[in-house]
Tab-separated table of C-alpha atoms and ligand atoms in Angstrom:
chain	number	residue	atom	x	y	z
D	1	MET	CA	270.383	129.891	101.700
D	2	ALA	CA	269.351	127.118	104.086
D	3	LYS	CA	268.811	123.640	102.656
D	4	ARG	CA	265.337	122.234	102.820
D	5	SER	CA	265.152	119.493	105.391
D	6	ILE	CA	262.919	116.486	105.450
D	7	PHE	CA	261.663	117.801	108.753
D	8	ASP	CA	260.322	121.001	107.129
D	9	SER	CA	257.235	119.095	106.084
D	10	GLY	CA	256.711	117.814	109.607
D	11	ARG	CA	255.480	114.528	108.080
D	12	SER	CA	258.517	112.353	107.673
D	13	VAL	CA	260.529	110.951	110.493
D	14	ARG	CA	263.365	109.498	108.425
D	15	SER	CA	266.645	111.302	107.963
D	16	GLY	CA	269.251	110.648	105.255
D	17	GLY	CA	268.361	106.969	105.072
D	18	ARG	CA	268.484	106.636	108.840
D	19	SER	CA	265.545	104.962	110.402
D	20	ALA	CA	263.588	107.150	112.784
D	21	GLN	CA	264.290	104.485	115.365
D	22	ALA	CA	268.063	104.614	114.788
D	23	ARG	CA	269.799	105.893	117.871
D	24	ARG	CA	272.884	108.023	118.126
D	25	SER	CA	275.044	107.563	121.116
D	26	ILE	CA	275.456	111.031	122.595
D	27	GLN	CA	277.993	111.359	125.392
D	28	LYS	CA	279.833	114.656	124.869
D	29	VAL	CA	277.648	117.748	124.621
D	30	ALA	CA	278.527	121.416	124.097
D	31	ILE	CA	275.824	123.831	125.245
D	32	ILE	CA	276.164	127.400	124.017
D	33	GLY	CA	274.660	129.851	126.521
D	34	GLY	CA	274.219	129.633	130.284
D	35	GLY	CA	270.811	131.340	130.564
D	36	PRO	CA	267.875	129.436	132.109
D	37	ALA	CA	267.339	127.107	129.133
D	38	GLY	CA	271.019	126.233	128.698
D	39	ALA	CA	271.637	125.744	132.419
D	40	ALA	CA	268.553	123.518	132.746
D	41	VAL	CA	269.561	121.276	129.804
D	42	ALA	CA	273.069	121.091	131.271
D	43	THR	CA	271.699	119.960	134.640
D	44	TYR	CA	269.552	117.187	133.169
D	45	LEU	CA	272.297	115.890	130.842
D	46	ALA	CA	275.011	116.003	133.495
D	47	ARG	CA	272.704	114.116	135.863
D	48	ALA	CA	272.305	111.507	133.118
D	49	GLY	CA	276.087	111.058	133.121
D	50	MET	CA	276.994	112.955	129.943
D	51	ASP	CA	280.103	115.136	129.622
D	52	VAL	CA	278.725	118.652	129.407
D	53	ALA	CA	280.630	121.807	128.445
D	54	LEU	CA	278.422	124.823	129.160
D	55	PHE	CA	279.701	127.907	127.364
D	56	THR	CA	278.889	131.202	129.070
D	57	ARG	CA	279.932	134.608	127.977
D	58	GLY	CA	281.041	137.656	129.904
D	59	LYS	CA	279.029	139.959	132.037
D	60	ARG	CA	275.353	140.379	131.392
D	61	PRO	CA	273.467	143.724	131.606
D	62	PRO	CA	272.675	145.029	135.117
D	63	ILE	CA	269.015	144.054	134.790
D	64	ILE	CA	267.507	141.403	132.529
D	65	VAL	CA	263.920	140.856	131.384
D	66	GLY	CA	262.180	137.585	132.227
D	67	GLU	CA	261.395	138.352	135.856
D	68	SER	CA	257.765	137.244	136.086
D	69	LEU	CA	257.394	133.457	136.199
D	70	VAL	CA	254.096	131.637	135.619
D	71	PRO	CA	253.059	128.952	138.147
D	72	ALA	CA	253.707	126.106	135.695
D	73	ILE	CA	257.438	126.833	136.069
D	74	VAL	CA	257.459	125.934	139.756
D	75	PRO	CA	257.527	122.127	139.199
D	76	PHE	CA	260.630	122.643	137.019
D	77	LEU	CA	262.311	124.616	139.808
D	78	ARG	CA	261.635	121.648	142.074
D	79	LYS	CA	263.034	119.166	139.551
D	80	LEU	CA	266.157	121.283	139.224
D	81	GLY	CA	266.402	121.401	143.020
D	82	VAL	CA	266.393	125.201	143.235
D	83	GLU	CA	262.961	126.256	144.460
D	84	LYS	CA	264.041	126.847	148.053
D	85	GLU	CA	266.925	129.071	147.032
D	86	VAL	CA	264.836	130.961	144.448
D	87	SER	CA	262.118	131.590	147.028
D	88	SER	CA	264.714	133.079	149.422
D	89	TYR	CA	265.304	136.144	147.238
D	90	SER	CA	262.186	136.319	145.048
D	91	GLN	CA	258.792	137.958	145.430
D	92	PHE	CA	255.951	135.512	146.059
D	93	LYS	CA	253.472	135.921	143.197
D	94	GLY	CA	249.852	135.029	143.862
D	95	GLY	CA	248.065	136.162	140.714
D	96	ALA	CA	247.774	138.481	137.741
D	97	ASN	CA	246.009	141.775	137.014
D	98	PHE	CA	245.029	143.112	133.612
D	99	LEU	CA	244.151	146.754	133.067
D	100	PHE	CA	241.871	147.484	130.089
D	101	THR	CA	241.702	151.284	130.500
D	102	PRO	CA	242.945	153.570	133.316
D	103	ASP	CA	239.710	152.857	135.238
D	104	ASP	CA	238.733	149.359	134.223
D	105	GLY	CA	240.403	146.006	134.620
D	106	MET	CA	240.293	142.605	136.258
D	107	GLY	CA	242.545	140.274	138.165
D	108	PHE	CA	242.625	136.746	139.490
D	109	GLN	CA	244.517	134.800	142.124
D	110	PHE	CA	245.990	131.482	141.070
D	111	HIS	CA	244.531	129.619	144.062
D	112	GLU	CA	240.997	130.528	142.879
D	113	VAL	CA	241.437	128.606	139.617
D	114	PRO	CA	239.578	125.277	139.810
D	115	SER	CA	241.784	122.177	139.375
D	116	ILE	CA	245.003	124.130	139.254
D	117	LYS	CA	248.042	122.158	140.403
D	118	THR	CA	250.388	124.996	141.378
D	119	THR	CA	248.733	127.960	143.087
D	120	TYR	CA	251.651	130.392	143.226
D	121	SER	CA	254.806	131.478	141.505
D	122	TYR	CA	257.684	133.947	141.872
D	123	ASN	CA	258.917	137.203	140.441
D	124	VAL	CA	262.685	136.806	140.251
D	125	PRO	CA	265.700	139.087	139.968
D	126	ARG	CA	267.156	137.536	136.815
D	127	ASP	CA	270.829	137.947	137.723
D	128	ARG	CA	270.408	135.884	140.897
D	129	PHE	CA	267.992	133.448	139.263
D	130	ASP	CA	270.404	132.744	136.391
D	131	ASP	CA	273.238	132.292	138.843
D	132	THR	CA	271.196	129.810	140.895
D	133	LEU	CA	270.481	127.728	137.781
D	134	LEU	CA	274.103	127.875	136.657
D	135	GLN	CA	275.312	126.694	140.071
D	136	ALA	CA	272.759	123.845	139.953
D	137	ALA	CA	274.172	122.770	136.570
D	138	LYS	CA	277.700	122.811	137.948
D	139	LYS	CA	276.635	120.899	141.029
D	140	ALA	CA	275.114	118.260	138.748
D	141	GLY	CA	278.508	117.892	137.047
D	142	ALA	CA	278.352	120.267	134.053
D	143	HIS	CA	281.538	122.238	133.371
D	144	GLN	CA	281.266	125.974	132.822
D	145	ILE	CA	283.483	127.224	130.000
D	146	GLU	CA	283.787	130.995	130.183
D	147	HIS	CA	284.204	131.587	126.504
D	148	SER	CA	281.981	133.119	123.845
D	149	ALA	CA	281.414	130.068	121.646
D	150	GLY	CA	281.679	130.268	117.878
D	151	LEU	CA	280.803	127.885	115.055
D	152	GLU	CA	282.370	126.878	111.810
D	153	PRO	CA	280.780	124.989	108.916
D	154	GLY	CA	281.137	121.227	108.883
D	155	ASP	CA	279.853	118.807	106.279
D	156	GLY	CA	276.452	120.065	104.988
D	157	GLU	CA	274.378	120.963	108.010
D	158	HIS	CA	276.815	119.221	110.305
D	159	LEU	CA	278.277	121.917	112.547
D	160	ARG	CA	281.575	122.246	114.384
D	161	LEU	CA	282.653	124.460	117.223
D	162	ASP	CA	285.326	126.846	115.981
D	163	GLU	CA	288.912	126.172	116.904
D	164	ALA	CA	289.050	128.533	119.892
D	165	SER	CA	285.876	127.011	121.361
D	166	ARG	CA	287.107	123.427	120.826
D	167	GLU	CA	290.328	124.409	122.519
D	168	ALA	CA	288.490	125.993	125.457
D	169	ALA	CA	286.362	122.859	125.980
D	170	LEU	CA	289.188	120.369	125.377
D	171	PRO	CA	289.670	119.452	129.053
D	172	VAL	CA	285.969	118.507	129.280
D	173	LEU	CA	285.162	117.070	125.870
D	174	GLY	CA	288.581	115.881	124.752
D	175	GLY	CA	287.793	116.863	121.133
D	176	GLU	CA	284.687	117.401	119.020
D	177	PRO	CA	281.363	117.193	120.893
D	178	ASP	CA	278.868	114.566	119.746
D	179	TRP	CA	276.154	117.205	119.945
D	180	ILE	CA	275.842	121.003	120.078
D	181	VAL	CA	272.887	122.649	121.857
D	182	ASP	CA	272.194	126.250	120.935
D	183	ALA	CA	270.862	127.982	124.054
D	184	SER	CA	272.223	131.379	123.061
D	185	GLY	CA	268.860	133.125	123.458
D	186	ARG	CA	267.997	135.789	120.941
D	187	THR	CA	271.562	135.657	119.591
D	188	ARG	CA	270.250	132.563	117.744
D	189	LEU	CA	273.741	131.420	116.876
D	190	ILE	CA	272.862	128.290	114.857
D	191	ALA	CA	269.696	129.640	113.213
D	192	ARG	CA	271.670	132.621	111.939
D	193	HIS	CA	274.671	130.534	110.958
D	194	LEU	CA	272.526	128.197	108.839
D	195	ASP	CA	270.009	130.872	107.855
D	196	LEU	CA	267.194	128.614	109.057
D	197	PRO	CA	263.669	129.526	107.867
D	198	THR	CA	261.559	131.398	110.430
D	199	THR	CA	258.061	132.715	110.954
D	200	VAL	CA	258.020	136.318	112.061
D	201	GLY	CA	255.054	137.746	114.001
D	202	THR	CA	253.340	141.008	113.220
D	203	ARG	CA	254.600	143.068	116.164
D	204	LYS	CA	257.816	145.001	115.901
D	205	ASP	CA	257.815	147.017	119.081
D	206	VAL	CA	260.460	148.342	121.373
D	207	ALA	CA	260.546	147.379	125.048
D	208	LEU	CA	262.023	149.780	127.600
D	209	HIS	CA	262.810	148.220	130.963
D	210	ALA	CA	263.956	149.649	134.300
D	211	HIS	CA	263.654	149.095	138.042
D	212	MET	CA	261.839	151.678	140.156
D	213	GLU	CA	260.969	152.333	143.765
D	214	GLY	CA	257.644	153.638	145.050
D	215	VAL	CA	255.432	152.076	142.362
D	216	PRO	CA	251.921	151.383	143.716
D	217	MET	CA	250.232	148.054	142.873
D	218	GLU	CA	246.535	147.173	142.893
D	219	THR	CA	247.229	143.684	144.311
D	220	LEU	CA	250.421	142.998	146.238
D	221	GLY	CA	252.714	140.455	144.603
D	222	ASN	CA	250.669	140.167	141.389
D	223	VAL	CA	252.107	140.838	137.954
D	224	HIS	CA	250.269	143.814	136.430
D	225	THR	CA	249.777	144.024	132.681
D	226	ASP	CA	248.478	147.464	131.764
D	227	ARG	CA	246.992	148.364	128.420
D	228	LEU	CA	248.158	151.927	127.688
D	229	GLU	CA	247.006	154.607	125.263
D	230	HIS	CA	249.889	153.439	123.089
D	231	GLY	CA	251.321	149.980	123.645
D	232	TRP	CA	251.180	148.212	126.983
D	233	GLY	CA	253.251	148.098	130.126
D	234	TRP	CA	254.205	145.745	132.935
D	235	ARG	CA	254.655	146.270	136.646
D	236	ILE	CA	256.365	143.273	138.232
D	237	PRO	CA	256.891	143.561	141.975
D	238	LEU	CA	260.280	142.286	143.167
D	239	ARG	CA	261.286	142.118	146.838
D	240	ASP	CA	262.575	145.688	147.236
D	241	ARG	CA	261.659	147.367	143.976
D	242	THR	CA	259.380	147.093	140.966
D	243	SER	CA	260.345	146.062	137.472
D	244	VAL	CA	258.664	148.382	135.023
D	245	GLY	CA	258.468	148.070	131.259
D	246	VAL	CA	256.646	149.519	128.322
D	247	VAL	CA	256.212	147.754	124.998
D	248	ILE	CA	255.478	150.296	122.349
D	249	GLY	CA	255.831	151.220	118.673
D	250	ALA	CA	259.440	152.110	117.816
D	251	GLU	CA	258.434	155.200	115.824
D	252	PHE	CA	256.083	156.447	118.513
D	253	ILE	CA	258.534	156.276	121.441
D	254	ARG	CA	261.237	158.209	119.569
D	255	LYS	CA	259.178	161.378	120.063
D	256	PHE	CA	259.909	161.251	123.770
D	257	GLY	CA	263.660	161.797	123.647
D	258	ASN	CA	266.980	160.692	122.219
D	259	THR	CA	268.006	158.158	124.839
D	260	ALA	CA	266.134	155.203	126.326
D	261	GLU	CA	266.203	156.993	129.713
D	262	GLU	CA	264.680	160.188	128.311
D	263	GLN	CA	262.050	158.196	126.447
D	264	LEU	CA	260.879	156.069	129.371
D	265	ASP	CA	260.933	158.919	131.915
D	266	ALA	CA	258.963	161.260	129.644
D	267	PHE	CA	256.520	158.592	128.484
D	268	LEU	CA	255.630	157.550	132.041
D	269	GLN	CA	254.603	161.134	132.805
D	270	THR	CA	252.423	161.365	129.690
D	271	ASP	CA	250.252	158.250	129.460
D	272	ALA	CA	247.043	158.432	131.522
D	273	THR	CA	247.688	155.106	133.296
D	274	THR	CA	251.438	155.325	133.920
D	275	ARG	CA	251.124	158.974	135.028
D	276	ARG	CA	249.003	157.813	137.944
D	277	TRP	CA	251.446	155.323	139.356
D	278	SER	CA	254.720	156.989	138.394
D	279	LYS	CA	253.947	160.317	140.128
D	280	ASP	CA	255.946	159.482	143.250
D	281	ALA	CA	258.059	156.666	141.830
D	282	LYS	CA	261.816	156.857	141.295
D	283	ARG	CA	263.867	155.053	138.664
D	284	ILE	CA	266.902	153.401	140.255
D	285	THR	CA	268.568	151.684	137.269
D	286	PRO	CA	269.511	152.596	133.721
D	287	VAL	CA	266.877	151.800	131.088
D	288	MET	CA	267.491	148.693	128.997
D	289	GLN	CA	266.086	148.609	125.494
D	290	TYR	CA	264.989	145.472	123.622
D	291	SER	CA	263.558	145.129	120.183
D	292	ASN	CA	260.376	143.183	120.844
D	293	TYR	CA	259.994	141.036	117.766
D	294	GLN	CA	258.171	137.705	117.552
D	295	LEU	CA	260.070	134.943	115.795
D	296	ARG	CA	259.871	131.157	115.508
D	297	THR	CA	262.450	128.969	113.775
D	298	HIS	CA	260.787	126.184	111.747
D	299	ARG	CA	263.239	123.506	112.815
D	300	GLY	CA	264.658	122.585	116.180
D	301	PHE	CA	267.408	120.153	115.251
D	302	GLY	CA	269.845	118.992	112.597
D	303	PRO	CA	272.376	116.182	112.208
D	304	ASN	CA	274.413	117.114	115.307
D	305	TRP	CA	272.702	120.117	116.825
D	306	SER	CA	269.474	121.332	118.399
D	307	LEU	CA	267.923	124.610	119.509
D	308	VAL	CA	266.370	125.337	122.886
D	309	GLY	CA	264.702	128.307	124.639
D	310	ASP	CA	264.693	131.654	122.846
D	311	ALA	CA	267.260	130.305	120.378
D	312	PHE	CA	264.394	128.139	119.018
D	313	GLY	CA	261.641	130.743	119.219
D	314	PHE	CA	260.588	133.851	121.016
D	315	ILE	CA	256.965	134.905	121.081
D	316	ASP	CA	256.126	137.870	123.268
D	317	PRO	CA	256.590	139.065	126.829
D	318	VAL	CA	252.882	139.740	127.384
D	319	PHE	CA	251.995	136.501	129.212
D	320	SER	CA	255.431	135.737	130.674
D	321	SER	CA	255.583	132.554	128.630
D	322	GLY	CA	259.268	132.790	127.616
D	323	MET	CA	260.842	131.273	130.713
D	324	LEU	CA	258.214	128.505	130.822
D	325	ILE	CA	258.851	127.548	127.198
D	326	GLY	CA	262.576	127.605	128.007
D	327	MET	CA	262.126	125.249	130.969
D	328	GLN	CA	259.714	122.905	129.184
D	329	SER	CA	261.884	122.700	126.101
D	330	ALA	CA	265.028	122.116	128.194
D	331	GLU	CA	263.490	119.067	129.844
D	332	ALA	CA	262.024	117.731	126.595
D	333	LEU	CA	265.323	118.185	124.750
D	334	ALA	CA	267.308	116.441	127.497
D	335	GLU	CA	264.953	113.457	127.205
D	336	ALA	CA	265.301	113.396	123.410
D	337	LEU	CA	269.103	113.547	123.582
D	338	GLN	CA	269.197	110.703	126.062
D	339	SER	CA	267.118	108.662	123.672
D	340	GLY	CA	269.265	109.772	120.718
D	341	SER	CA	266.668	108.728	118.116
D	342	ASP	CA	265.336	110.911	115.306
D	343	ARG	CA	261.848	110.011	116.434
D	344	ALA	CA	262.511	111.520	119.871
D	345	LEU	CA	264.016	114.640	118.301
D	346	VAL	CA	261.069	115.059	115.948
D	347	ARG	CA	258.744	114.726	118.919
D	348	TYR	CA	260.768	117.364	120.745
D	349	GLN	CA	260.581	119.682	117.752
D	350	GLN	CA	256.828	119.232	117.394
D	351	PHE	CA	256.297	119.836	121.101
D	352	VAL	CA	258.150	123.154	121.050
D	353	LEU	CA	256.610	124.331	117.773
D	354	ARG	CA	253.149	123.596	119.098
D	355	ASN	CA	253.906	125.491	122.290
D	356	LEU	CA	255.186	128.489	120.366
D	357	THR	CA	252.132	128.483	118.089
D	358	VAL	CA	249.734	128.333	121.009
D	359	TRP	CA	251.347	131.278	122.827
D	360	GLN	CA	251.544	133.238	119.583
D	361	ARG	CA	247.797	132.816	119.172
D	362	ALA	CA	247.155	133.992	122.733
D	363	ALA	CA	249.413	137.023	122.165
D	364	ASP	CA	247.551	137.816	118.925
D	365	HIS	CA	244.259	137.797	120.866
D	366	TYR	CA	245.764	140.261	123.336
D	367	TYR	CA	247.071	142.694	120.713
D	368	SER	CA	243.840	142.594	118.671
D	369	GLY	CA	241.789	143.574	121.745
D	370	ARG	CA	239.762	140.349	121.599
D	371	LEU	CA	241.153	138.859	124.797
D	372	LEU	CA	240.566	141.958	126.931
D	373	THR	CA	237.091	142.367	125.426
D	374	MET	CA	236.317	138.759	126.331
D	375	PHE	CA	237.602	139.315	129.886
D	376	ARG	CA	235.443	142.419	130.173
D	377	VAL	CA	232.367	140.650	128.804
D	378	GLY	CA	233.033	137.746	131.175
D	379	GLU	CA	233.028	140.089	134.162
D	380	TYR	CA	229.412	141.149	133.564
D	381	VAL	CA	228.047	137.948	132.021
D	382	ARG	CA	229.013	135.918	135.091
D	383	HIS	CA	226.443	137.882	137.100
D	384	THR	CA	223.615	136.787	134.789
D	385	ARG	CA	221.765	133.498	135.281
D	386	ILE	CA	223.282	131.790	132.214
D	387	GLY	CA	226.654	133.283	133.097
D	388	ARG	CA	226.520	131.772	136.591
D	389	LEU	CA	225.915	128.351	135.035
D	390	MET	CA	228.914	128.704	132.732
D	391	ASP	CA	231.198	130.463	135.198
D	392	PHE	CA	232.801	127.388	136.770
D	393	HIS	CA	233.591	125.941	133.361
D	394	PHE	CA	235.224	129.141	132.130
D	395	ARG	CA	237.117	129.700	135.362
D	396	ARG	CA	238.440	126.175	135.099
D	397	HIS	CA	239.862	126.615	131.597
D	398	MET	CA	240.662	130.281	130.839
D	399	PRO	CA	242.907	131.332	133.741
D	400	ARG	CA	244.710	127.983	133.583
D	401	ILE	CA	246.047	128.979	130.181
D	402	PHE	CA	247.712	132.034	131.667
D	403	THR	CA	249.197	130.088	134.564
D	404	GLY	CA	250.897	127.972	131.897
D	405	GLU	CA	249.188	124.735	132.980
D	406	GLY	CA	246.409	124.905	130.396
D	407	ALA	CA	248.381	126.334	127.478
D	408	THR	CA	248.998	122.935	125.935
D	409	ASN	CA	245.494	121.677	126.688
D	410	ARG	CA	243.683	121.508	123.377
D	411	TYR	CA	240.237	122.010	124.873
D	412	SER	CA	241.239	125.054	126.959
D	413	MET	CA	242.968	126.699	123.995
D	414	GLY	CA	240.078	125.799	121.700
D	415	LEU	CA	237.654	127.415	124.123
D	416	LEU	CA	239.821	130.532	124.308
D	417	ASN	CA	240.004	130.796	120.522
D	418	PHE	CA	236.264	130.191	120.185
D	419	MET	CA	235.337	132.781	122.816
D	420	CYS	CA	237.738	135.382	121.412
D	421	ARG	CA	236.079	134.907	118.051
D	422	TYR	CA	232.398	134.414	118.871
D	423	GLY	CA	231.987	135.365	122.533
D	424	LEU	CA	232.317	139.132	122.424
D	425	VAL	CA	228.539	139.715	122.495
D	426	GLY	CA	228.595	142.461	119.877
D	427	ASN	CA	231.428	144.438	121.524
D	428	ASP	CA	233.982	145.895	119.139
D	429	PRO	CA	237.439	144.507	120.033
D	430	ALA	CA	239.092	147.494	118.331
D	431	GLU	CA	238.220	149.536	121.433
D	432	LEU	CA	240.710	147.514	123.463
D	433	GLU	CA	243.320	146.715	120.837
D	434	ILE	CA	246.948	147.529	121.581
D	435	ARG	CA	247.894	150.474	119.389
S	501	FAD	C1	260.904	142.729	126.821
S	501	FAD	C2	260.870	141.320	127.293
S	501	FAD	C3	260.261	140.991	128.498
S	501	FAD	C4	260.203	139.654	128.939
S	501	FAD	N1	259.572	139.358	130.110
S	501	FAD	C5	259.438	138.059	130.479
S	501	FAD	C6	258.780	137.706	131.688
S	501	FAD	O1	258.357	138.562	132.476
S	501	FAD	N2	258.638	136.376	131.974
S	501	FAD	C7	259.114	135.402	131.147
S	501	FAD	O2	258.913	134.217	131.433
S	501	FAD	N3	259.777	135.716	130.027
S	501	FAD	C8	259.967	137.008	129.673
S	501	FAD	N4	260.672	137.304	128.562
S	501	FAD	C9	261.312	136.220	127.812
S	501	FAD	C10	262.560	135.709	128.544
S	501	FAD	O3	263.435	136.771	128.823
S	501	FAD	C11	263.254	134.668	127.691
S	501	FAD	O4	262.301	133.776	127.186
S	501	FAD	C12	264.307	133.878	128.470
S	501	FAD	O5	265.320	134.725	128.942
S	501	FAD	C13	264.916	132.823	127.554
S	501	FAD	O6	265.921	132.113	128.210
S	501	FAD	P1	267.102	131.479	127.355
S	501	FAD	O7	267.954	130.727	128.320
S	501	FAD	O8	266.569	130.797	126.167
S	501	FAD	O9	267.904	132.753	126.779
S	501	FAD	P2	268.701	133.895	127.547
S	501	FAD	O10	268.122	134.163	128.872
S	501	FAD	O11	268.793	135.033	126.591
S	501	FAD	O12	270.150	133.288	127.759
S	501	FAD	C14	271.027	133.097	126.672
S	501	FAD	C15	272.448	133.160	127.197
S	501	FAD	O13	273.346	132.782	126.166
S	501	FAD	C16	274.478	133.614	126.218
S	501	FAD	N5	275.157	133.555	124.924
S	501	FAD	C17	274.724	134.060	123.735
S	501	FAD	N6	275.617	133.790	122.776
S	501	FAD	C18	276.638	133.101	123.367
S	501	FAD	C19	277.859	132.550	122.887
S	501	FAD	N7	278.230	132.682	121.608
S	501	FAD	N8	278.653	131.897	123.761
S	501	FAD	C20	278.296	131.755	125.070
S	501	FAD	N9	277.161	132.273	125.569
S	501	FAD	C21	276.337	132.926	124.716
S	501	FAD	C22	273.901	134.969	126.580
S	501	FAD	O14	274.900	135.835	127.095
S	501	FAD	C23	272.863	134.555	127.629
S	501	FAD	O15	273.451	134.481	128.895
S	501	FAD	C24	260.782	138.639	128.133
S	501	FAD	C25	261.420	138.969	126.938
S	501	FAD	C26	261.470	140.290	126.519
S	501	FAD	C27	262.172	140.627	125.234
């Protein structure tokens, strides 16, 4: 059972008699996992002159989810010095479409959003994207250690790399690291090791993911989020193919076959929306299956470790927030580790927890049908006189949330929550809930 930490309350910023202002000197860092979050932390810390051992493990699956990036990620790509390379193999993404029913939906282009800072983004092939970020980390001076890192208990919540991992990183770290960053994604190495308390969301779906050719899109380049008769699906255009996924109840999808391939192929021919676009489409990869749970760890750091990216929390694929949270948390963690103070680490923890909570709330609005009902109401209200008066204000705040820029803006999120609760003008959200 995990020990209760002073940070569980979120009130105190003192640790084991240490002043919140006390600073550790962190020079040698082990980062477990070379996905986007781990590679980004490695880049920032190596640039700051730290000795960084970045553990990566083996081959990854042929295709990986996390292909649709929100515009708020683009400034991070610039900071990491990779935007030009990413743009050379990625699909330019100009906006987002939401389908409510097979015949009803809405979409918006990022450049139409008032006051938006970044008006575009990219849909990326994850294998190449991850490689670009890893190379950037190495160029900055981080050392890749091709070894599946393991942990062993230290003193209390103090953690140690296991012997084989210490050995593998010896040429870089010369012994024990001062700090261990868990960027192992949904493996959640440290959270599992310490059995850290978590909050689990209500959805326990399955996601089936494949690449296809010949998938029609309503708006070229846009990410398409389609509400289906059961669950929802994505169509993410890549340069030469389309990433397709369905997120659906585990029990329900089992009816469609014994393998993930059988299930996705049969389901696409059955649902009224997917049937339309999959008629002439061809699957060109195996189908990858993910369990689509929602999970947030309550704490983001301990005496000599911290969590980042999905290893800290994973909310939901619906708004493509995962990679943004990974990038934001990577930068914030690198700053906190350079400071070395508990106060900076508490601030980091609060920042990520707030981010996760905000996106969880937005995802809840989507699954309950409230968000799509509000979008639908908005489409007709904006043509009324009062609607025209309010339109600019709503357009300024609502879409900015889904570009990632407004997600941490208290007013924008407050407005979204208020409208999802009180702005449905008598419409029953159950009509558009995700079943
Ligand atoms: C169905 C689904 C669809 C999604 N779609 C999107 C989307 O369109 N847009 C978006 O922004 N987000 C999306 N996400 C979320 C996104 O995939 C994640 O948020 C993102 O990959 C997190 O990055 P990360 O670096 O934290 O973890 P990961 O990308 O999972 O990287 C972790 C790395 O750590 C490695 N690792 C694990 N254990 C060890 C170990 N012991 N030693 C060494 N290495 C280790 C793993 O092999 C992996 O390479 C989706 C998620 C799901 C489940």
